[in-house]
mmCIF file of C-alpha atoms in Angstrom:
data_model
loop_
_atom_site.group_PDB
_atom_site.id
_atom_site.type_symbol
_atom_site.label_atom_id
_atom_site.label_comp_id
_atom_site.label_asym_id
_atom_site.label_seq_id
_atom_site.Cartn_x
_atom_site.Cartn_y
_atom_site.Cartn_z
ATOM 1 C CA UNK A 1 0.000 0.000 0.000
ATOM 2 C CA UNK A 2 1.000 3.615 -0.436
ATOM 3 C CA UNK A 3 1.815 5.271 2.866
ATOM 4 C CA UNK A 4 -0.128 8.428 2.017
ATOM 5 C CA UNK A 5 -3.564 7.306 0.871
ATOM 6 C CA UNK A 6 -6.526 9.392 1.973
ATOM 7 C CA UNK A 7 -9.569 7.882 3.669
ATOM 8 C CA UNK A 8 -11.533 7.464 0.423
ATOM 9 C CA UNK A 9 -8.623 5.707 -1.283
ATOM 10 C CA UNK A 10 -8.185 3.332 1.647
ATOM 11 C CA UNK A 11 -11.891 2.470 1.519
ATOM 12 C CA UNK A 12 -11.623 1.813 -2.214
ATOM 13 C CA UNK A 13 -8.527 -0.320 -1.647
ATOM 14 C CA UNK A 14 -10.339 -2.415 0.959
ATOM 15 C CA UNK A 15 -13.384 -2.817 -1.262
ATOM 16 C CA UNK A 16 -11.231 -4.044 -4.176
ATOM 17 C CA UNK A 17 -9.526 -6.532 -1.846
ATOM 18 C CA UNK A 18 -12.916 -7.798 -0.678
ATOM 19 C CA UNK A 19 -14.054 -8.033 -4.294
ATOM 20 C CA UNK A 20 -11.037 -10.173 -5.246
ATOM 21 C CA UNK A 21 -11.553 -12.472 -2.266
ATOM 22 C CA UNK A 22 -15.269 -12.977 -2.843
ATOM 23 C CA UNK A 23 -15.769 -16.733 -3.494
ATOM 24 C CA UNK A 24 -18.050 -16.031 -6.469
ATOM 25 C CA UNK A 25 -15.439 -13.734 -8.059
ATOM 26 C CA UNK A 26 -12.689 -16.264 -7.390
ATOM 27 C CA UNK A 27 -14.773 -18.888 -9.186
ATOM 28 C CA UNK A 28 -15.186 -16.595 -12.218
ATOM 29 C CA UNK A 29 -11.442 -15.850 -12.237
ATOM 30 C CA UNK A 30 -10.655 -19.563 -12.133
ATOM 31 C CA UNK A 31 -13.032 -20.129 -15.039
ATOM 32 C CA UNK A 32 -11.363 -17.400 -17.091
ATOM 33 C CA UNK A 33 -7.947 -18.884 -16.369
ATOM 34 C CA UNK A 34 -9.132 -22.124 -17.993
ATOM 35 C CA UNK A 35 -10.410 -20.439 -21.173
ATOM 36 C CA UNK A 36 -9.167 -21.075 -24.683
ATOM 37 C CA UNK A 37 -5.883 -19.265 -25.526
ATOM 38 C CA UNK A 38 -6.323 -15.938 -27.299
ATOM 39 C CA UNK A 39 -9.830 -15.235 -25.990
ATOM 40 C CA UNK A 40 -11.056 -12.415 -23.797
ATOM 41 C CA UNK A 41 -11.303 -12.894 -20.032
ATOM 42 C CA UNK A 42 -15.045 -12.529 -20.553
ATOM 43 C CA UNK A 43 -16.304 -13.130 -17.008
ATOM 44 C CA UNK A 44 -13.732 -10.890 -15.348
ATOM 45 C CA UNK A 45 -14.140 -8.262 -18.075
ATOM 46 C CA UNK A 46 -17.840 -8.003 -17.238
ATOM 47 C CA UNK A 47 -17.030 -7.699 -13.540
ATOM 48 C CA UNK A 48 -14.489 -4.865 -13.886
ATOM 49 C CA UNK A 49 -17.013 -3.036 -16.071
ATOM 50 C CA UNK A 50 -19.793 -3.591 -13.535
ATOM 51 C CA UNK A 51 -17.599 -2.383 -10.658
ATOM 52 C CA UNK A 52 -16.462 0.711 -12.576
ATOM 53 C CA UNK A 53 -12.798 -0.299 -12.384
ATOM 54 C CA UNK A 54 -12.325 -0.147 -16.143
ATOM 55 C CA UNK A 55 -11.383 3.406 -17.109
ATOM 56 C CA UNK A 56 -11.985 4.614 -13.556
ATOM 57 C CA UNK A 57 -9.605 7.537 -14.266
ATOM 58 C CA UNK A 58 -11.721 8.740 -17.227
ATOM 59 C CA UNK A 59 -14.075 11.711 -16.563
ATOM 60 C CA UNK A 60 -17.645 10.675 -15.741
ATOM 61 C CA UNK A 61 -19.062 12.407 -18.841
ATOM 62 C CA UNK A 62 -17.091 9.927 -20.962
ATOM 63 C CA UNK A 63 -18.010 6.758 -19.096
ATOM 64 C CA UNK A 64 -15.452 6.686 -16.278
ATOM 65 C CA UNK A 65 -15.543 7.357 -12.536
ATOM 66 C CA UNK A 66 -13.524 10.562 -12.637
ATOM 67 C CA UNK A 67 -10.969 9.163 -10.183
ATOM 68 C CA UNK A 68 -7.448 10.511 -9.856
ATOM 69 C CA UNK A 69 -4.590 8.526 -11.360
ATOM 70 C CA UNK A 70 -3.433 7.676 -7.837
ATOM 71 C CA UNK A 71 -6.814 6.159 -6.972
ATOM 72 C CA UNK A 72 -6.884 4.209 -10.218
ATOM 73 C CA UNK A 73 -3.428 2.770 -9.503
ATOM 74 C CA UNK A 74 -4.618 1.723 -6.041
ATOM 75 C CA UNK A 75 -7.396 -0.262 -7.747
ATOM 76 C CA UNK A 76 -5.056 -1.747 -10.336
ATOM 77 C CA UNK A 77 -2.467 -2.655 -7.711
ATOM 78 C CA UNK A 78 -4.977 -4.554 -5.598
ATOM 79 C CA UNK A 79 -6.413 -6.408 -8.606
ATOM 80 C CA UNK A 80 -2.941 -7.365 -9.800
ATOM 81 C CA UNK A 81 -1.719 -8.413 -6.369
ATOM 82 C CA UNK A 82 -4.637 -10.811 -6.098
ATOM 83 C CA UNK A 83 -4.037 -12.262 -9.564
ATOM 84 C CA UNK A 84 -7.368 -11.058 -10.965
ATOM 85 C CA UNK A 85 -7.418 -11.869 -14.721
ATOM 86 C CA UNK A 86 -9.330 -8.700 -15.602
ATOM 87 C CA UNK A 87 -6.363 -6.475 -14.711
ATOM 88 C CA UNK A 88 -4.533 -7.283 -17.955
ATOM 89 C CA UNK A 89 -7.357 -6.208 -20.292
ATOM 90 C CA UNK A 90 -7.737 -3.025 -18.233
ATOM 91 C CA UNK A 91 -4.165 -1.967 -18.973
ATOM 92 C CA UNK A 92 -4.621 -2.775 -22.683
ATOM 93 C CA UNK A 93 -7.694 -0.569 -22.703
ATOM 94 C CA UNK A 94 -5.754 2.213 -20.971
ATOM 95 C CA UNK A 95 -3.191 2.366 -23.778
ATOM 96 C CA UNK A 96 -6.036 2.784 -26.253
ATOM 97 C CA UNK A 97 -7.887 5.403 -24.195
ATOM 98 C CA UNK A 98 -5.014 7.624 -23.081
ATOM 99 C CA UNK A 99 -4.266 9.373 -26.414
ATOM 100 C CA UNK A 100 -7.874 10.247 -27.100
ATOM 101 C CA UNK A 101 -8.431 11.341 -23.492
ATOM 102 C CA UNK A 102 -5.652 13.940 -23.734
ATOM 103 C CA UNK A 103 -5.615 14.732 -27.485
ATOM 104 C CA UNK A 104 -9.127 14.027 -28.684
ATOM 105 C CA UNK A 105 -11.890 16.471 -29.522
ATOM 106 C CA UNK A 106 -15.263 16.242 -27.788
ATOM 107 C CA UNK A 107 -16.728 14.549 -30.869
ATOM 108 C CA UNK A 108 -13.934 11.952 -30.920
ATOM 109 C CA UNK A 109 -14.254 11.295 -27.201
ATOM 110 C CA UNK A 110 -17.973 10.715 -27.549
ATOM 111 C CA UNK A 111 -17.404 8.321 -30.445
ATOM 112 C CA UNK A 112 -14.530 6.290 -28.981
ATOM 113 C CA UNK A 113 -13.658 7.132 -25.371
ATOM 114 C CA UNK A 114 -17.201 6.813 -24.028
ATOM 115 C CA UNK A 115 -17.822 3.255 -25.305
ATOM 116 C CA UNK A 116 -14.302 2.153 -24.335
ATOM 117 C CA UNK A 117 -14.449 3.516 -20.776
ATOM 118 C CA UNK A 118 -17.910 2.059 -20.251
ATOM 119 C CA UNK A 119 -16.753 -1.353 -21.498
ATOM 120 C CA UNK A 120 -19.071 -1.541 -24.498
ATOM 121 C CA UNK A 121 -16.070 -2.180 -26.739
ATOM 122 C CA UNK A 122 -12.603 -3.511 -26.000
ATOM 123 C CA UNK A 123 -9.493 -2.042 -27.568
ATOM 124 C CA UNK A 124 -5.762 -2.457 -27.944
ATOM 125 C CA UNK A 125 -2.788 -0.243 -28.705
ATOM 126 C CA UNK A 126 -0.666 -1.120 -31.747
ATOM 127 C CA UNK A 127 2.695 0.626 -31.420
ATOM 128 C CA UNK A 128 5.618 -1.490 -32.595
ATOM 129 C CA UNK A 129 6.646 -1.489 -36.248
ATOM 130 C CA UNK A 130 8.802 -4.216 -37.798
ATOM 131 C CA UNK A 131 11.658 -1.662 -37.852
ATOM 132 C CA UNK A 132 11.549 -1.505 -34.052
ATOM 133 C CA UNK A 133 9.806 -0.034 -31.040
ATOM 134 C CA UNK A 134 10.559 3.609 -30.367
ATOM 135 C CA UNK A 135 12.311 3.847 -33.736
ATOM 136 C CA UNK A 136 9.970 6.653 -34.703
ATOM 137 C CA UNK A 137 12.200 8.178 -37.365
ATOM 138 C CA UNK A 138 12.084 4.960 -39.409
ATOM 139 C CA UNK A 139 8.543 3.771 -38.802
ATOM 140 C CA UNK A 140 7.273 1.752 -41.721
ATOM 141 C CA UNK A 141 3.656 2.927 -41.453
ATOM 142 C CA UNK A 142 2.678 5.097 -44.408
ATOM 143 C CA UNK A 143 -0.342 7.380 -44.343
ATOM 144 C CA UNK A 144 -1.798 9.247 -47.306
ATOM 145 C CA UNK A 145 -4.778 11.571 -47.407
ATOM 146 C CA UNK A 146 -7.515 10.739 -49.915
ATOM 147 C CA UNK A 147 -10.713 12.765 -49.808
ATOM 148 C CA UNK A 148 -12.485 12.183 -46.493
ATOM 149 C CA UNK A 149 -10.206 9.301 -45.536
ATOM 150 C CA UNK A 150 -6.649 8.466 -44.581
ATOM 151 C CA UNK A 151 -5.173 5.395 -46.260
ATOM 152 C CA UNK A 152 -2.879 3.297 -44.077
ATOM 153 C CA UNK A 153 -0.299 0.780 -45.234
ATOM 154 C CA UNK A 154 2.093 -1.136 -43.008
ATOM 155 C CA UNK A 155 2.165 -3.531 -40.092
ATOM 156 C CA UNK A 156 2.278 -3.482 -36.314
ATOM 157 C CA UNK A 157 3.908 -6.334 -34.436
ATOM 158 C CA UNK A 158 3.937 -7.594 -30.838
ATOM 159 C CA UNK A 159 0.369 -6.358 -30.302
ATOM 160 C CA UNK A 160 -1.612 -7.567 -27.301
ATOM 161 C CA UNK A 161 -5.235 -8.466 -28.145
ATOM 162 C CA UNK A 162 -4.998 -7.776 -31.911
ATOM 163 C CA UNK A 163 -7.565 -10.402 -32.901
ATOM 164 C CA UNK A 164 -10.241 -10.000 -30.234
ATOM 165 C CA UNK A 165 -10.248 -6.214 -29.853
ATOM 166 C CA UNK A 166 -13.091 -4.193 -31.378
ATOM 167 C CA UNK A 167 -10.836 -1.173 -31.901
ATOM 168 C CA UNK A 168 -7.114 -1.171 -32.705
ATOM 169 C CA UNK A 169 -5.370 2.100 -31.905
ATOM 170 C CA UNK A 170 -2.566 2.381 -34.457
ATOM 171 C CA UNK A 171 0.253 4.741 -33.540
ATOM 172 C CA UNK A 172 1.664 6.980 -36.263
ATOM 173 C CA UNK A 173 3.744 10.141 -36.531
ATOM 174 C CA UNK A 174 4.043 13.381 -38.448
ATOM 175 C CA UNK A 175 7.017 13.889 -40.757
ATOM 176 C CA UNK A 176 10.288 14.543 -38.898
ATOM 177 C CA UNK A 177 8.659 13.832 -35.541
ATOM 178 C CA UNK A 178 10.593 11.818 -32.975
ATOM 179 C CA UNK A 179 7.485 10.542 -31.234
ATOM 180 C CA UNK A 180 3.999 9.345 -32.007
ATOM 181 C CA UNK A 181 2.118 12.520 -32.908
ATOM 182 C CA UNK A 182 -1.027 10.905 -34.266
ATOM 183 C CA UNK A 183 -3.068 7.762 -33.662
ATOM 184 C CA UNK A 184 -5.709 6.076 -35.806
ATOM 185 C CA UNK A 185 -8.747 4.351 -34.317
ATOM 186 C CA UNK A 186 -9.173 1.377 -36.605
ATOM 187 C CA UNK A 187 -12.430 -0.521 -36.189
ATOM 188 C CA UNK A 188 -12.741 -4.278 -36.493
ATOM 189 C CA UNK A 189 -14.035 -5.353 -39.899
ATOM 190 C CA UNK A 190 -12.709 -2.367 -41.860
ATOM 191 C CA UNK A 191 -11.624 -3.475 -45.368
ATOM 192 C CA UNK A 192 -7.857 -3.750 -45.607
ATOM 193 C CA UNK A 193 -7.368 -4.699 -41.941
ATOM 194 C CA UNK A 194 -5.962 -8.159 -41.286
ATOM 195 C CA UNK A 195 -4.636 -9.909 -38.214
ATOM 196 C CA UNK A 196 -2.283 -12.853 -38.525
ATOM 197 C CA UNK A 197 -2.282 -15.959 -36.379
ATOM 198 C CA UNK A 198 -2.034 -16.016 -32.601
ATOM 199 C CA UNK A 199 1.693 -15.886 -31.897
ATOM 200 C CA UNK A 200 3.374 -17.555 -28.923
ATOM 201 C CA UNK A 201 5.816 -15.936 -26.539
ATOM 202 C CA UNK A 202 8.849 -17.716 -25.061
ATOM 203 C CA UNK A 203 6.796 -18.159 -21.908
ATOM 204 C CA UNK A 204 3.370 -18.587 -23.419
ATOM 205 C CA UNK A 205 0.185 -17.458 -21.740
ATOM 206 C CA UNK A 206 -3.509 -17.383 -22.513
ATOM 207 C CA UNK A 207 -3.272 -13.841 -23.885
ATOM 208 C CA UNK A 208 -4.032 -12.864 -27.470
ATOM 209 C CA UNK A 209 -0.804 -11.677 -29.109
ATOM 210 C CA UNK A 210 0.208 -11.091 -32.696
ATOM 211 C CA UNK A 211 0.457 -8.808 -35.739
ATOM 212 C CA UNK A 212 -1.829 -6.298 -37.452
ATOM 213 C CA UNK A 213 -1.556 -5.796 -41.227
ATOM 214 C CA UNK A 214 -2.923 -2.726 -43.015
ATOM 215 C CA UNK A 215 -3.291 -2.923 -46.791
ATOM 216 C CA UNK A 216 -4.833 0.218 -48.302
ATOM 217 C CA UNK A 217 -6.879 0.518 -45.126
ATOM 218 C CA UNK A 218 -9.214 3.511 -45.362
ATOM 219 C CA UNK A 219 -9.848 5.306 -42.075
ATOM 220 C CA UNK A 220 -12.357 8.206 -41.779
ATOM 221 C CA UNK A 221 -10.773 11.499 -40.776
ATOM 222 C CA UNK A 222 -12.675 11.579 -37.481
ATOM 223 C CA UNK A 223 -10.783 8.419 -36.537
ATOM 224 C CA UNK A 224 -7.445 10.254 -36.621
ATOM 225 C CA UNK A 225 -6.437 11.841 -33.310
ATOM 226 C CA UNK A 226 -3.515 14.274 -33.430
ATOM 227 C CA UNK A 227 -1.294 15.923 -30.860
ATOM 228 C CA UNK A 228 -3.073 19.070 -29.669
ATOM 229 C CA UNK A 229 0.028 20.455 -27.997
ATOM 230 C CA UNK A 230 -0.072 18.183 -24.940
ATOM 231 C CA UNK A 231 2.766 16.142 -26.394
ATOM 232 C CA UNK A 232 3.575 12.536 -25.595
ATOM 233 C CA UNK A 233 3.293 12.981 -21.824
ATOM 234 C CA UNK A 234 0.058 10.960 -21.812
ATOM 235 C CA UNK A 235 2.187 7.829 -22.248
ATOM 236 C CA UNK A 236 3.364 8.232 -18.648
ATOM 237 C CA UNK A 237 0.399 6.521 -16.921
ATOM 238 C CA UNK A 238 0.785 3.486 -19.196
ATOM 239 C CA UNK A 239 4.374 3.142 -17.954
ATOM 240 C CA UNK A 240 3.094 3.192 -14.382
ATOM 241 C CA UNK A 241 0.709 0.340 -15.210
ATOM 242 C CA UNK A 242 3.715 -1.856 -16.034
ATOM 243 C CA UNK A 243 5.556 -0.651 -12.935
ATOM 244 C CA UNK A 244 2.531 -1.638 -10.816
ATOM 245 C CA UNK A 245 2.692 -5.157 -12.261
ATOM 246 C CA UNK A 246 6.379 -5.336 -11.362
ATOM 247 C CA UNK A 247 5.670 -4.049 -7.850
ATOM 248 C CA UNK A 248 2.955 -6.582 -7.066
ATOM 249 C CA UNK A 249 5.069 -9.397 -8.503
ATOM 250 C CA UNK A 250 7.993 -8.326 -6.318
ATOM 251 C CA UNK A 251 5.937 -7.998 -3.158
ATOM 252 C CA UNK A 252 4.303 -11.388 -3.647
ATOM 253 C CA UNK A 253 7.692 -12.950 -4.360
ATOM 254 C CA UNK A 254 9.224 -11.313 -1.286
ATOM 255 C CA UNK A 255 6.539 -12.749 0.980
ATOM 256 C CA UNK A 256 6.957 -16.206 -0.579
ATOM 257 C CA UNK A 257 10.742 -16.075 -0.216
ATOM 258 C CA UNK A 258 10.687 -14.757 3.334
ATOM 259 C CA UNK A 259 8.369 -17.555 4.414
ATOM 260 C CA UNK A 260 10.414 -20.194 2.578
ATOM 261 C CA UNK A 261 13.773 -19.100 4.019
ATOM 262 C CA UNK A 262 12.331 -18.920 7.530
ATOM 263 C CA UNK A 263 11.132 -22.506 7.246
ATOM 264 C CA UNK A 264 14.052 -23.978 5.288
ATOM 265 C CA UNK A 265 17.014 -24.958 7.482
ATOM 266 C CA UNK A 266 20.751 -25.451 7.161
ATOM 267 C CA UNK A 267 22.560 -27.221 9.976
ATOM 268 C CA UNK A 268 19.491 -26.904 12.139
ATOM 269 C CA UNK A 269 19.082 -23.156 11.669
ATOM 270 C CA UNK A 270 16.695 -21.252 9.368
ATOM 271 C CA UNK A 271 18.272 -19.820 6.230
ATOM 272 C CA UNK A 272 17.426 -16.329 7.455
ATOM 273 C CA UNK A 273 20.085 -16.765 10.157
ATOM 274 C CA UNK A 274 22.689 -16.607 7.406
ATOM 275 C CA UNK A 275 23.778 -13.013 6.870
ATOM 276 C CA UNK A 276 24.007 -13.372 3.109
ATOM 277 C CA UNK A 277 20.403 -14.579 2.982
ATOM 278 C CA UNK A 278 19.057 -11.924 5.321
ATOM 279 C CA UNK A 279 20.897 -9.189 3.399
ATOM 280 C CA UNK A 280 19.414 -10.375 0.104
ATOM 281 C CA UNK A 281 15.968 -10.184 1.656
ATOM 282 C CA UNK A 282 16.641 -6.678 2.965
ATOM 283 C CA UNK A 283 17.852 -5.544 -0.465
ATOM 284 C CA UNK A 284 14.688 -7.085 -1.918
ATOM 285 C CA UNK A 285 12.531 -5.068 0.501
ATOM 286 C CA UNK A 286 14.444 -1.855 -0.240
ATOM 287 C CA UNK A 287 13.904 -2.274 -3.963
ATOM 288 C CA UNK A 288 10.193 -2.850 -3.385
ATOM 289 C CA UNK A 289 9.924 0.338 -1.342
ATOM 290 C CA UNK A 290 11.783 2.348 -3.979
ATOM 291 C CA UNK A 291 9.466 1.044 -6.703
ATOM 292 C CA UNK A 292 6.407 2.045 -4.672
ATOM 293 C CA UNK A 293 7.748 5.515 -3.935
ATOM 294 C CA UNK A 294 8.569 6.206 -7.590
ATOM 295 C CA UNK A 295 5.141 5.043 -8.791
ATOM 296 C CA UNK A 296 3.024 6.977 -6.347
ATOM 297 C CA UNK A 297 5.157 10.126 -6.434
ATOM 298 C CA UNK A 298 4.780 10.151 -10.226
ATOM 299 C CA UNK A 299 1.018 9.613 -9.855
ATOM 300 C CA UNK A 300 0.655 12.450 -7.367
ATOM 301 C CA UNK A 301 2.539 14.829 -9.669
ATOM 302 C CA UNK A 302 0.228 13.766 -12.495
ATOM 303 C CA UNK A 303 -2.842 14.467 -10.389
ATOM 304 C CA UNK A 304 -1.452 17.930 -9.663
ATOM 305 C CA UNK A 305 -1.129 18.443 -13.457
ATOM 306 C CA UNK A 306 2.652 18.666 -13.190
ATOM 307 C CA UNK A 307 2.858 16.499 -16.273
ATOM 308 C CA UNK A 308 6.466 17.055 -17.329
ATOM 309 C CA UNK A 309 7.791 16.302 -13.849
ATOM 310 C CA UNK A 310 5.512 13.300 -13.639
ATOM 311 C CA UNK A 311 6.523 11.910 -17.018
ATOM 312 C CA UNK A 312 10.192 11.888 -16.030
ATOM 313 C CA UNK A 313 9.343 9.832 -12.935
ATOM 314 C CA UNK A 314 7.005 7.579 -14.922
ATOM 315 C CA UNK A 315 9.920 6.565 -17.126
ATOM 316 C CA UNK A 316 12.200 6.247 -14.103
ATOM 317 C CA UNK A 317 9.609 4.009 -12.452
ATOM 318 C CA UNK A 318 9.347 1.853 -15.578
ATOM 319 C CA UNK A 319 13.143 1.457 -15.698
ATOM 320 C CA UNK A 320 13.694 0.828 -12.018
ATOM 321 C CA UNK A 321 10.653 -1.345 -11.340
ATOM 322 C CA UNK A 322 11.264 -3.805 -14.159
ATOM 323 C CA UNK A 323 15.029 -4.068 -13.685
ATOM 324 C CA UNK A 324 14.592 -4.389 -9.918
ATOM 325 C CA UNK A 325 12.002 -7.112 -10.478
ATOM 326 C CA UNK A 326 14.484 -9.048 -12.616
ATOM 327 C CA UNK A 327 17.190 -8.773 -9.946
ATOM 328 C CA UNK A 328 14.859 -9.562 -7.059
ATOM 329 C CA UNK A 329 13.162 -12.525 -8.718
ATOM 330 C CA UNK A 330 16.581 -13.932 -9.631
ATOM 331 C CA UNK A 331 17.561 -13.856 -5.951
ATOM 332 C CA UNK A 332 14.187 -15.260 -4.919
ATOM 333 C CA UNK A 333 14.548 -18.193 -7.312
ATOM 334 C CA UNK A 334 18.099 -18.948 -6.146
ATOM 335 C CA UNK A 335 17.064 -18.747 -2.479
ATOM 336 C CA UNK A 336 14.430 -21.373 -3.187
ATOM 337 C CA UNK A 337 17.169 -23.671 -4.471
ATOM 338 C CA UNK A 338 16.053 -26.548 -6.654
ATOM 339 C CA UNK A 339 12.471 -25.932 -5.550
ATOM 340 C CA UNK A 340 12.645 -22.554 -7.278
ATOM 341 C CA UNK A 341 13.135 -24.241 -10.622
ATOM 342 C CA UNK A 342 10.002 -26.352 -10.368
ATOM 343 C CA UNK A 343 6.761 -25.406 -12.062
ATOM 344 C CA UNK A 344 4.808 -26.045 -8.867
ATOM 345 C CA UNK A 345 6.672 -23.422 -6.846
ATOM 346 C CA UNK A 346 5.897 -20.687 -9.375
ATOM 347 C CA UNK A 347 8.790 -18.470 -8.315
ATOM 348 C CA UNK A 348 10.988 -19.373 -11.307
ATOM 349 C CA UNK A 349 8.124 -18.689 -13.677
ATOM 350 C CA UNK A 350 7.702 -15.265 -12.087
ATOM 351 C CA UNK A 351 11.393 -14.597 -12.672
ATOM 352 C CA UNK A 352 11.002 -15.477 -16.357
ATOM 353 C CA UNK A 353 7.985 -13.166 -16.493
ATOM 354 C CA UNK A 354 10.095 -10.157 -15.492
ATOM 355 C CA UNK A 355 11.643 -10.141 -18.980
ATOM 356 C CA UNK A 356 8.230 -9.434 -20.484
ATOM 357 C CA UNK A 357 7.797 -6.491 -18.121
ATOM 358 C CA UNK A 358 11.180 -5.041 -19.089
ATOM 359 C CA UNK A 359 10.267 -5.166 -22.775
ATOM 360 C CA UNK A 360 6.636 -4.004 -22.476
ATOM 361 C CA UNK A 361 5.924 -0.295 -23.035
ATOM 362 C CA UNK A 362 9.470 0.263 -24.359
ATOM 363 C CA UNK A 363 12.638 -1.320 -22.928
ATOM 364 C CA UNK A 364 14.614 0.444 -20.170
ATOM 365 C CA UNK A 365 17.276 1.941 -22.437
ATOM 366 C CA UNK A 366 14.610 3.691 -24.518
ATOM 367 C CA UNK A 367 13.294 5.175 -21.282
ATOM 368 C CA UNK A 368 16.808 6.248 -20.327
ATOM 369 C CA UNK A 369 16.864 8.322 -23.509
ATOM 370 C CA UNK A 370 13.494 9.818 -22.533
ATOM 371 C CA UNK A 371 14.824 10.725 -19.086
ATOM 372 C CA UNK A 372 18.097 12.052 -20.529
ATOM 373 C CA UNK A 373 16.152 14.431 -22.751
ATOM 374 C CA UNK A 374 14.414 15.957 -19.697
ATOM 375 C CA UNK A 375 17.865 16.985 -18.433
ATOM 376 C CA UNK A 376 18.833 18.512 -21.762
ATOM 377 C CA UNK A 377 21.041 15.552 -22.697
ATOM 378 C CA UNK A 378 21.017 14.518 -26.346
ATOM 379 C CA UNK A 379 19.470 11.077 -26.720
ATOM 380 C CA UNK A 380 21.997 8.374 -27.550
ATOM 381 C CA UNK A 381 20.292 7.350 -30.783
ATOM 382 C CA UNK A 382 20.766 10.858 -32.179
ATOM 383 C CA UNK A 383 24.566 10.740 -31.814
ATOM 384 C CA UNK A 384 26.166 11.162 -35.210
ATOM 385 C CA UNK A 385 23.125 13.007 -36.578
ATOM 386 C CA UNK A 386 22.938 16.717 -37.273
#
């Protein structure tokens, strides 16, 4: 928990915890975890919509609860900590809603944000081009204007929920722009839109993952949302979503490892009596606290509309949380010994999962360039360019 939650936030936190521990909800979560690969967590999706958790940060007039980012992260943290399957689709929906929430016109928000925040449609963000994530200057997506439409050609890879989503939010850019300065809300069934097969990750899961192909795809002009001067700061909250996942993974792993090393003995003494073990656990706890502080400080700055300061910390949180998770889960797996490498223990699988968190929403070194720029330091990828 954050150490500075107000009374309302603590009540919301407790209610989410009670929700996750409700036997009926647990039964629905278990059912969703047994679904066919590449399908929506339908039962849990309906529940997060019913509870108002989906898009809780969106203003009420557009289907949300009007909560602060901090309050939303409290909800997401509790759902994730308790392994609720609906948390994943929520973060996918966030990536689709954020650009239109901060760049969109009223007409565009009514057309897309309202149904997304209210759960009537599900959406995904399609960012990565075959040329590489964050490689904005060489993006392969081409966009031409033709009458009342834009015509899109290209592909997006490593997309979560490309097949099942009703709306695919395709990230584009203006000429000579270093960041995504426009997005296109592509609706399922539009001629020229294709999705390939469900692709498998190294550590496969039930999630829908794959590629989007656009072949002379015509998109109405109202479906194009452009930077209104706010810039790319809106990406910050999506980075915090990943950091929250890393935090809850780390805290769960810490509790598992602490319990295991207290019970496991060496020469008749618990492993925690060994200084090297106890120091690893302390370092683990310190990293967890640092992750939490970065996340919720960034969220508070965002809520105070100090967006540039917040965005710097959002990237810092994404870097630190995911790299700390990798280091901590490595130690946790080793401290479990051979048990840590069994499927039943789960700790080794969590360690493998940290790699996905490092890569998601741009790898750490891309974020280091983002942070460097806030200090007036030329990004590394621009070295050698005029």
